[in-house]
Short mmCIF file of C-alpha atoms in Angstrom, two decimals:
data_model
loop_
_atom_site.label_atom_id
_atom_site.label_comp_id
_atom_site.label_asym_id
_atom_site.label_seq_id
_atom_site.Cartn_x
_atom_site.Cartn_y
_atom_site.Cartn_z
CA UNK A 113 0.05 -0.12 0.37
CA UNK A 114 1.95 3.33 -0.87
CA UNK A 115 -0.02 6.21 -0.10
CA UNK A 116 3.37 8.38 1.63
CA UNK A 117 2.39 10.80 -1.46
CA UNK A 118 -1.28 12.35 0.35
CA UNK A 119 -2.45 13.23 3.61
CA UNK A 120 -3.46 11.58 6.49
CA UNK A 121 -7.29 11.99 5.99
CA UNK A 122 -6.21 9.84 2.22
CA UNK A 123 -4.66 7.69 4.15
CA UNK A 124 -7.51 7.59 6.50
CA UNK A 125 -9.97 7.10 4.30
CA UNK A 126 -7.63 3.87 2.07
CA UNK A 127 -7.58 2.45 5.36
CA UNK A 128 -11.41 2.61 5.78
CA UNK A 129 -12.22 1.20 1.94
CA UNK A 130 -9.43 -1.52 2.30
CA UNK A 131 -10.83 -2.77 6.33
CA UNK A 132 -14.26 -2.41 5.46
CA UNK A 133 -14.11 -0.34 9.35
CA UNK A 134 -14.32 3.48 9.54
CA UNK A 135 -10.75 5.00 10.72
CA UNK A 136 -9.65 7.05 13.38
CA UNK A 137 -5.43 8.59 13.45
CA UNK A 138 -5.12 10.11 16.82
CA UNK A 139 -0.84 10.89 17.79
CA UNK A 140 -0.40 9.73 21.76
CA UNK A 141 -3.07 12.01 23.66
CA UNK A 142 -5.29 10.60 21.91
CA UNK A 143 -5.73 13.87 19.40
CA UNK A 144 -7.65 13.01 16.18
CA UNK A 145 -5.12 14.09 12.88
CA UNK A 146 -6.93 12.15 10.59
CA UNK A 147 -9.83 10.24 9.60
CA UNK A 148 -12.48 8.58 6.82
CA UNK A 149 -14.97 9.80 5.53
CA UNK A 150 -18.87 8.92 5.34
CA UNK A 151 -19.31 6.84 8.66
CA UNK A 152 -18.44 9.47 11.70
CA UNK A 153 -21.91 8.53 13.49
CA UNK A 154 -20.50 4.60 13.58
CA UNK A 155 -21.25 5.67 17.35
CA UNK A 156 -21.18 7.47 20.10
CA UNK A 157 -17.42 7.19 20.45
CA UNK A 158 -17.10 8.15 17.16
CA UNK A 159 -19.17 11.25 17.40
CA UNK A 160 -18.00 12.32 20.17
CA UNK A 161 -14.12 12.11 19.40
CA UNK A 162 -14.32 13.80 16.09
CA UNK A 163 -16.58 16.59 16.57
CA UNK A 164 -13.93 17.46 20.39
CA UNK A 165 -10.97 16.36 17.72
CA UNK A 166 -10.07 14.11 21.22
CA UNK A 167 -11.74 11.06 21.99
CA UNK A 168 -13.88 12.22 25.15
CA UNK A 169 -12.92 12.27 28.80
CA UNK A 170 -15.53 9.21 29.49
CA UNK A 171 -13.96 7.29 26.70
CA UNK A 172 -10.78 7.98 27.66
CA UNK A 173 -11.01 6.65 31.43
CA UNK A 174 -13.09 3.28 30.59
CA UNK A 175 -10.16 2.46 27.74
CA UNK A 176 -7.96 3.57 30.39
CA UNK A 177 -9.05 1.02 33.06
CA UNK A 178 -9.46 -1.28 30.66
CA UNK A 179 -5.58 -1.32 30.24
CA UNK A 180 -5.59 -0.28 26.41
CA UNK A 181 -3.00 2.58 26.96
CA UNK A 182 -0.73 0.65 28.26
CA UNK A 183 -1.34 -2.15 26.06
CA UNK A 184 -0.62 0.22 22.83
CA UNK A 185 2.35 1.45 24.53
CA UNK A 186 3.95 -1.27 24.32
CA UNK A 187 2.13 -4.55 21.88
CA UNK A 188 3.86 -3.27 18.28
CA UNK A 189 0.53 -5.80 17.57
CA UNK A 190 -3.18 -4.86 17.00
CA UNK A 191 -5.19 -5.17 19.10
CA UNK A 192 -9.04 -6.11 19.75
CA UNK A 193 -10.84 -3.71 22.36
CA UNK A 194 -14.75 -4.47 23.64
CA UNK A 195 -15.46 -2.63 26.39
CA UNK A 196 -19.62 -3.91 26.37
CA UNK A 197 -20.78 -0.60 26.54
CA UNK A 198 -23.80 0.47 24.19
CA UNK A 199 -22.26 3.33 22.71
CA UNK A 200 -19.06 1.46 21.62
CA UNK A 201 -18.60 0.06 19.19
CA UNK A 202 -15.74 -2.61 19.58
CA UNK A 203 -12.10 -1.45 17.92
CA UNK A 204 -8.97 -2.50 16.65
CA UNK A 205 -5.58 -0.84 17.32
CA UNK A 206 -2.32 -0.18 17.25
CA UNK A 207 0.59 1.84 17.65
CA UNK A 208 2.70 4.10 15.81
CA UNK A 209 5.71 4.26 16.35
CA UNK A 210 8.62 6.34 15.19
CA UNK A 211 12.28 4.43 16.08
CA UNK A 212 10.76 3.44 18.79
CA UNK A 213 8.86 5.50 20.22
CA UNK A 214 5.11 6.00 20.37
CA UNK A 215 3.49 9.14 18.61
CA UNK A 216 -0.01 8.46 17.64
CA UNK A 217 -2.49 5.31 17.05
CA UNK A 218 -5.05 4.02 14.49
CA UNK A 219 -8.04 3.22 15.18
CA UNK A 220 -10.97 1.26 13.33
CA UNK A 221 -14.69 0.42 14.28
CA UNK A 222 -15.27 -2.73 13.36
CA UNK A 223 -18.43 -5.40 14.48
CA UNK A 224 -16.31 -8.28 15.35
CA UNK A 225 -12.74 -9.05 16.08
CA UNK A 226 -10.17 -8.32 13.41
CA UNK A 227 -9.41 -10.38 10.77
CA UNK A 228 -5.99 -11.78 9.72
CA UNK A 229 -6.56 -9.55 6.29
CA UNK A 230 -7.53 -6.57 8.23
CA UNK A 231 -4.54 -6.92 11.10
CA UNK A 232 -1.91 -7.28 8.18
CA UNK A 233 -3.44 -4.37 6.64
CA UNK A 234 -3.24 -2.19 9.59
CA UNK A 235 0.92 -3.26 10.61
CA UNK A 236 1.28 -2.72 6.81
CA UNK A 237 0.13 1.36 7.08
CA UNK A 238 1.95 1.97 10.79
CA UNK A 239 5.12 2.90 8.55
CA UNK A 240 3.27 5.81 6.34
CA UNK A 241 1.52 6.37 10.24
CA UNK A 242 4.78 7.09 11.13
CA UNK A 243 6.57 9.39 8.35
CA UNK A 244 3.33 11.32 7.81
CA UNK A 245 3.14 12.92 12.12
CA UNK A 246 6.34 12.94 11.47
CA UNK A 247 6.29 15.05 8.63
CA UNK A 248 3.95 16.84 10.58
CA UNK A 249 5.34 17.80 14.02
CA UNK A 250 8.25 19.08 11.84
CA UNK A 251 5.87 21.64 10.18
CA UNK A 252 4.52 22.29 13.53
CA UNK A 253 7.64 22.25 15.08
CA UNK A 254 9.03 25.44 12.30
CA UNK A 255 5.84 26.71 12.09
CA UNK A 256 6.51 27.47 16.01
CA UNK A 257 10.07 28.57 16.05
CA UNK A 258 9.00 31.05 13.34
CA UNK A 259 6.51 32.51 15.24
CA UNK A 260 9.11 32.35 18.98
CA UNK A 261 11.06 34.02 16.63
CA UNK A 262 8.41 36.38 16.28
CA UNK A 263 7.13 37.73 19.17
CA UNK A 264 10.81 37.60 21.03
CA UNK A 265 11.32 40.64 18.27
CA UNK A 266 8.53 42.26 18.97
CA UNK A 267 9.37 41.91 22.58
CA UNK A 268 12.51 44.26 21.48
CA UNK A 269 11.13 46.63 19.67
CA UNK A 270 12.72 48.86 17.63
CA UNK A 271 14.04 48.19 14.10
CA UNK A 272 13.85 44.27 14.48
CA UNK A 273 10.38 44.86 15.36
CA UNK A 274 9.72 47.11 12.45
CA UNK A 275 10.99 43.53 10.66
CA UNK A 276 9.07 40.64 11.98
CA UNK A 277 5.76 43.64 11.43
CA UNK A 278 6.45 43.56 7.93
CA UNK A 279 6.57 39.68 7.67
CA UNK A 280 3.60 39.66 9.48
CA UNK A 281 2.05 42.89 7.10
CA UNK A 282 0.96 44.80 9.76
CA UNK A 283 0.34 48.49 10.32
CA UNK A 284 -0.49 51.04 12.80
CA UNK A 285 -1.14 50.30 16.68
CA UNK A 286 -0.71 47.24 18.45
CA UNK A 287 -1.10 45.64 21.32
CA UNK A 288 1.75 43.17 24.04
CA UNK A 289 -0.82 40.94 26.29
CA UNK A 290 1.42 38.42 28.09
CA UNK A 291 -0.95 35.56 31.14
CA UNK A 292 0.84 33.92 33.11
CA UNK A 293 0.32 31.67 36.57
CA UNK A 294 -1.69 33.05 39.35
CA UNK A 295 1.32 32.70 41.86
CA UNK A 296 5.06 32.48 41.45
CA UNK A 297 6.91 29.57 40.67
CA UNK A 298 2.73 27.80 39.24
CA UNK A 299 2.60 26.52 36.27
CA UNK A 300 0.39 27.89 33.43
CA UNK A 301 -2.72 25.24 32.10
CA UNK A 302 -1.78 23.06 29.81
CA UNK A 303 -2.53 23.88 26.38
CA UNK A 304 -3.73 27.59 27.21
CA UNK A 305 -1.25 28.99 24.23
CA UNK A 306 -2.50 26.60 21.92
CA UNK A 307 -6.28 27.48 22.76
CA UNK A 308 -5.23 30.73 23.26
CA UNK A 309 -4.60 30.90 20.03
CA UNK A 310 -7.74 29.53 18.26
CA UNK A 311 -9.56 31.52 20.38
CA UNK A 312 -8.02 34.40 17.92
CA UNK A 313 -8.01 32.41 14.72
CA UNK A 314 -11.09 31.41 15.08
CA UNK A 315 -12.23 35.31 16.05
CA UNK A 316 -9.62 36.88 12.79
CA UNK A 317 -7.88 38.74 15.08
CA UNK A 318 -4.43 39.23 13.42
CA UNK A 319 -2.10 38.40 15.93
CA UNK A 320 1.36 36.43 17.56
CA UNK A 321 1.93 34.36 20.52
CA UNK A 322 4.97 31.90 22.40
CA UNK A 323 5.56 31.41 25.19
CA UNK A 324 8.76 32.40 27.16
CA UNK A 325 9.55 30.53 29.79
CA UNK A 326 6.77 30.32 32.45
CA UNK A 327 4.74 33.73 30.75
CA UNK A 328 2.89 32.70 26.98
CA UNK A 329 3.00 37.06 25.18
CA UNK A 330 0.26 37.71 22.41
CA UNK A 331 1.28 40.53 20.55
CA UNK A 332 -1.82 41.50 19.09
CA UNK A 333 -2.34 43.90 15.99
CA UNK A 334 -4.99 46.60 17.97
CA UNK A 335 -5.68 48.98 20.62
CA UNK A 336 -5.31 48.85 24.43
CA UNK A 337 -9.75 48.73 24.66
CA UNK A 338 -9.77 45.99 22.12
CA UNK A 339 -7.54 43.28 23.17
CA UNK A 340 -8.58 43.99 27.19
CA UNK A 341 -12.20 42.91 25.38
CA UNK A 342 -10.50 39.67 23.86
CA UNK A 343 -8.34 38.58 26.85
CA UNK A 344 -11.70 39.03 29.26
CA UNK A 345 -13.77 37.44 26.99
CA UNK A 346 -11.02 33.55 26.72
CA UNK A 347 -10.47 34.18 30.03
CA UNK A 348 -14.38 34.10 30.45
CA UNK A 349 -14.33 30.86 28.18
CA UNK A 350 -11.31 29.54 30.01
CA UNK A 351 -12.06 26.85 32.19
CA UNK A 352 -9.14 27.33 33.81
CA UNK A 353 -9.20 30.82 33.99
CA UNK A 354 -9.35 30.65 38.01
CA UNK A 355 -5.61 29.39 37.50
CA UNK A 356 -3.65 32.52 35.43
CA UNK A 357 -3.72 36.37 34.58
CA UNK A 358 -3.60 38.45 31.46
CA UNK A 359 -1.58 41.92 32.00
CA UNK A 360 -1.83 44.22 28.65
CA UNK A 361 0.29 46.98 28.34
CA UNK A 362 -0.43 50.37 26.17
CA UNK A 363 -1.46 49.93 22.44
CA UNK A 364 1.14 52.29 20.73
CA UNK A 365 1.46 53.34 16.97
CA UNK A 366 4.03 51.35 15.95
CA UNK A 367 6.16 48.11 16.04
CA UNK A 368 8.91 49.97 17.04
CA UNK A 369 7.19 51.47 20.74
CA UNK A 370 5.96 47.06 20.97
CA UNK A 371 9.05 47.44 23.56
CA UNK A 372 7.11 49.95 26.13
CA UNK A 373 3.43 48.20 25.35
CA UNK A 374 5.74 44.67 27.11
CA UNK A 375 8.08 46.31 29.62
CA UNK A 376 2.90 47.37 30.91
CA UNK A 377 2.61 43.74 30.55
CA UNK A 378 5.55 42.77 32.63
CA UNK A 379 5.24 44.77 35.71
CA UNK A 380 0.87 44.46 36.44
CA UNK A 381 2.11 40.72 35.39
CA UNK A 382 4.01 41.23 38.73
CA UNK A 383 1.18 43.59 41.05
CA UNK A 384 -1.17 40.66 39.48
CA UNK A 385 0.46 38.20 40.84
CA UNK A 386 0.95 39.88 44.25
CA UNK A 387 -2.36 39.87 44.67
CA UNK A 388 -2.83 36.42 44.37
CA UNK A 389 -6.53 36.60 42.81
CA UNK A 390 -6.75 34.37 39.01
CA UNK A 391 -9.49 35.40 36.55
CA UNK A 392 -7.78 38.78 36.45
CA UNK A 393 -7.01 41.22 33.35
CA UNK A 394 -5.44 44.02 34.07
CA UNK A 395 -4.19 47.45 33.27
CA UNK A 396 -1.76 50.12 33.92
CA UNK A 397 -4.92 52.11 34.57
CA UNK A 398 -5.63 49.87 37.40
CA UNK A 399 -3.06 48.79 38.74
CA UNK A 400 -0.49 51.92 38.58
CA UNK A 401 -0.43 52.42 42.60
CA UNK A 402 0.41 48.02 42.88
CA UNK A 403 3.17 48.81 39.39
CA UNK A 404 4.37 51.87 41.41
CA UNK A 405 4.46 49.77 45.44
CA UNK A 406 7.30 47.60 44.07
CA UNK A 407 9.42 49.68 42.24
CA UNK A 408 10.56 51.04 45.08
CA UNK A 409 10.27 48.36 46.58
CA UNK A 410 14.10 47.65 46.61
CA UNK A 411 14.13 51.53 48.31
CA UNK A 412 11.40 50.77 51.56
CA UNK A 413 13.60 48.13 52.04
CA UNK A 414 16.73 49.66 52.58
CA UNK A 415 15.29 52.72 54.36
CA UNK A 416 14.63 50.39 56.93
CA UNK A 417 13.01 51.86 59.96
CA UNK A 418 13.33 55.35 58.44
CA UNK A 419 10.39 55.34 57.63
CA UNK A 420 6.40 56.49 58.80
CA UNK A 421 5.56 52.90 58.96
CA UNK A 422 7.79 51.68 59.61
CA UNK A 423 7.65 54.59 63.35
CA UNK A 424 4.16 53.57 63.66
CA UNK A 425 4.46 49.74 63.39
CA UNK A 426 7.77 50.21 66.01
CA UNK A 427 5.36 52.48 68.59
CA UNK A 428 2.47 49.90 67.70
CA UNK A 429 4.26 46.82 69.10
CA UNK A 430 6.01 48.23 71.78
CA UNK A 431 2.64 50.04 73.82
CA UNK A 432 0.62 47.71 72.51
CA UNK A 433 -1.63 50.84 70.27
CA UNK A 434 -3.18 50.43 66.81
CA UNK A 435 -1.31 53.89 64.68
CA UNK A 436 -1.16 52.22 61.81
CA UNK A 437 -4.82 50.58 61.33
CA UNK A 438 -5.79 54.05 62.36
CA UNK A 439 -2.96 56.27 59.59
CA UNK A 440 -4.56 53.25 57.01
CA UNK A 441 -8.46 54.14 57.37
CA UNK A 442 -7.79 57.45 57.16
CA UNK A 443 -5.66 57.48 54.56
CA UNK A 444 -8.79 54.77 53.17
CA UNK A 445 -11.40 57.65 54.13
CA UNK A 446 -9.32 60.27 51.98
CA UNK A 447 -8.48 62.03 55.46
CA UNK A 448 -12.53 62.14 56.97
CA UNK A 449 -12.56 61.42 60.78
CA UNK A 450 -16.73 60.14 60.63
CA UNK A 451 -15.53 57.75 58.59
CA UNK A 452 -12.32 56.62 59.71
CA UNK A 453 -13.46 56.55 63.22
CA UNK A 454 -16.19 54.65 61.77
CA UNK A 455 -14.46 52.46 60.00
CA UNK A 456 -13.23 52.19 63.36
CA UNK A 457 -16.10 51.50 65.25
CA UNK A 458 -14.28 54.23 67.42
CA UNK A 459 -15.29 57.59 68.04
CA UNK A 460 -13.62 60.51 66.35
CA UNK A 461 -12.35 62.21 69.05
CA UNK A 462 -11.00 58.54 70.04
CA UNK A 463 -9.54 59.22 66.48
CA UNK A 464 -7.79 62.63 66.48
CA UNK A 465 -6.01 61.42 69.57
CA UNK A 466 -4.72 58.56 67.95
CA UNK A 467 -3.61 61.32 65.21
CA UNK A 468 -2.40 63.86 67.63
CA UNK A 469 0.22 60.52 69.45
CA UNK A 470 0.67 59.87 65.28
CA UNK A 471 2.74 63.27 66.28
CA UNK A 472 3.23 63.25 68.86
CA UNK A 473 5.32 59.95 69.51
CA UNK A 474 6.06 58.74 65.76
CA UNK A 475 6.87 61.83 64.00
CA UNK A 476 3.88 60.85 61.90
CA UNK A 477 1.67 64.07 60.69
CA UNK A 478 -1.00 62.84 57.77
CA UNK A 479 -1.50 66.89 57.57
CA UNK A 480 1.16 67.50 55.57
CA UNK A 481 0.62 65.48 51.59
CA UNK A 482 4.17 63.52 51.61
CA UNK A 483 3.74 62.25 54.35
CA UNK A 484 0.70 60.27 53.36
CA UNK A 485 2.02 59.84 49.27
CA UNK A 486 5.25 58.00 51.74
CA UNK A 487 2.69 56.13 53.43
CA UNK A 488 0.40 55.08 51.31
CA UNK A 489 3.06 54.12 48.64
CA UNK A 490 3.95 51.94 51.71
CA UNK A 491 0.72 50.86 52.61
CA UNK A 492 0.09 49.82 49.28
CA UNK A 493 2.74 47.12 48.86
CA UNK A 494 3.28 46.02 52.62
CA UNK A 495 -0.54 44.45 51.33
CA UNK A 496 0.96 43.72 48.19
CA UNK A 497 3.44 41.24 50.40
CA UNK A 498 1.20 39.73 52.55
CA UNK A 499 -1.55 38.53 49.96
#
């Protein structure tokens, strides 16, 4: 059987004619690569597999429990699978290997145990399918490498970004978005990059995306507002949306400025990860205070006991007072004594006495604008670190 010049769908169709049974060709993760046409509705398992482009979870679980995947991993010959479930016809299956490593499998929806002739046809198809899978993976790898190179160039900005934009035939504004795990050190959900690419392709959005270390960067030929809308829509659809956050940088007019949008996205990501709340899309407008607080964290740390917050903390620790809570409530309520006192469940006069103590005992005057600015920034940083 010489089908080396045909595509994988043609191979599946030819096998189906020779064997007399519908054929599905899958990769090692049970993702459908090709199938024969005309008999998709042979049973519910085949319908679900073709529509979802992957063996449905229920059937995959049944196959796993029956040891089918384990047999495919070790056996080199055709195996007969009959799970005795009403919505799944028996199958004849054989593993496809490339250099001894399983890379996929061929499945025939038979009505009974395969005949010697059917088994021989399936065996002869294995090297052909292996070549197709290897070639397909090589094409995917080349495309992926090109995608990564373009994303890197765009994130760099300047002349490399202009060249990448020319290759993509882009002109006009673009925005960088970045997705990362909720917390540092965690991993992104499996398949997230592919899901995001499929989502954007479905909407015909001009974009390139690549995963660099633990972050997925997406460069989209659109403005910030549109990219935020797309990100929120994707997060709402993603089943693993709670496990990651998305940062949207500023929209820029040319590819040469893309590094500015990327810089925003990285800083926003850091702020979102400190907040430790998944399923969130953030922009610089949303997170500016947190971004600034994190940017000056080293300065605050280096000042030690010289900051207003350090003075209030030391007094509270030594005397059992609540000056930090008082300052926070006063600042959170815009200097309104009555509202701040109500939030702390104390009398306004009590709050005024505490404010006087901040000045007299700690040298922290909350009527001074600079003191308020420094203290609010430091309190913001402390709050981010407490999450």
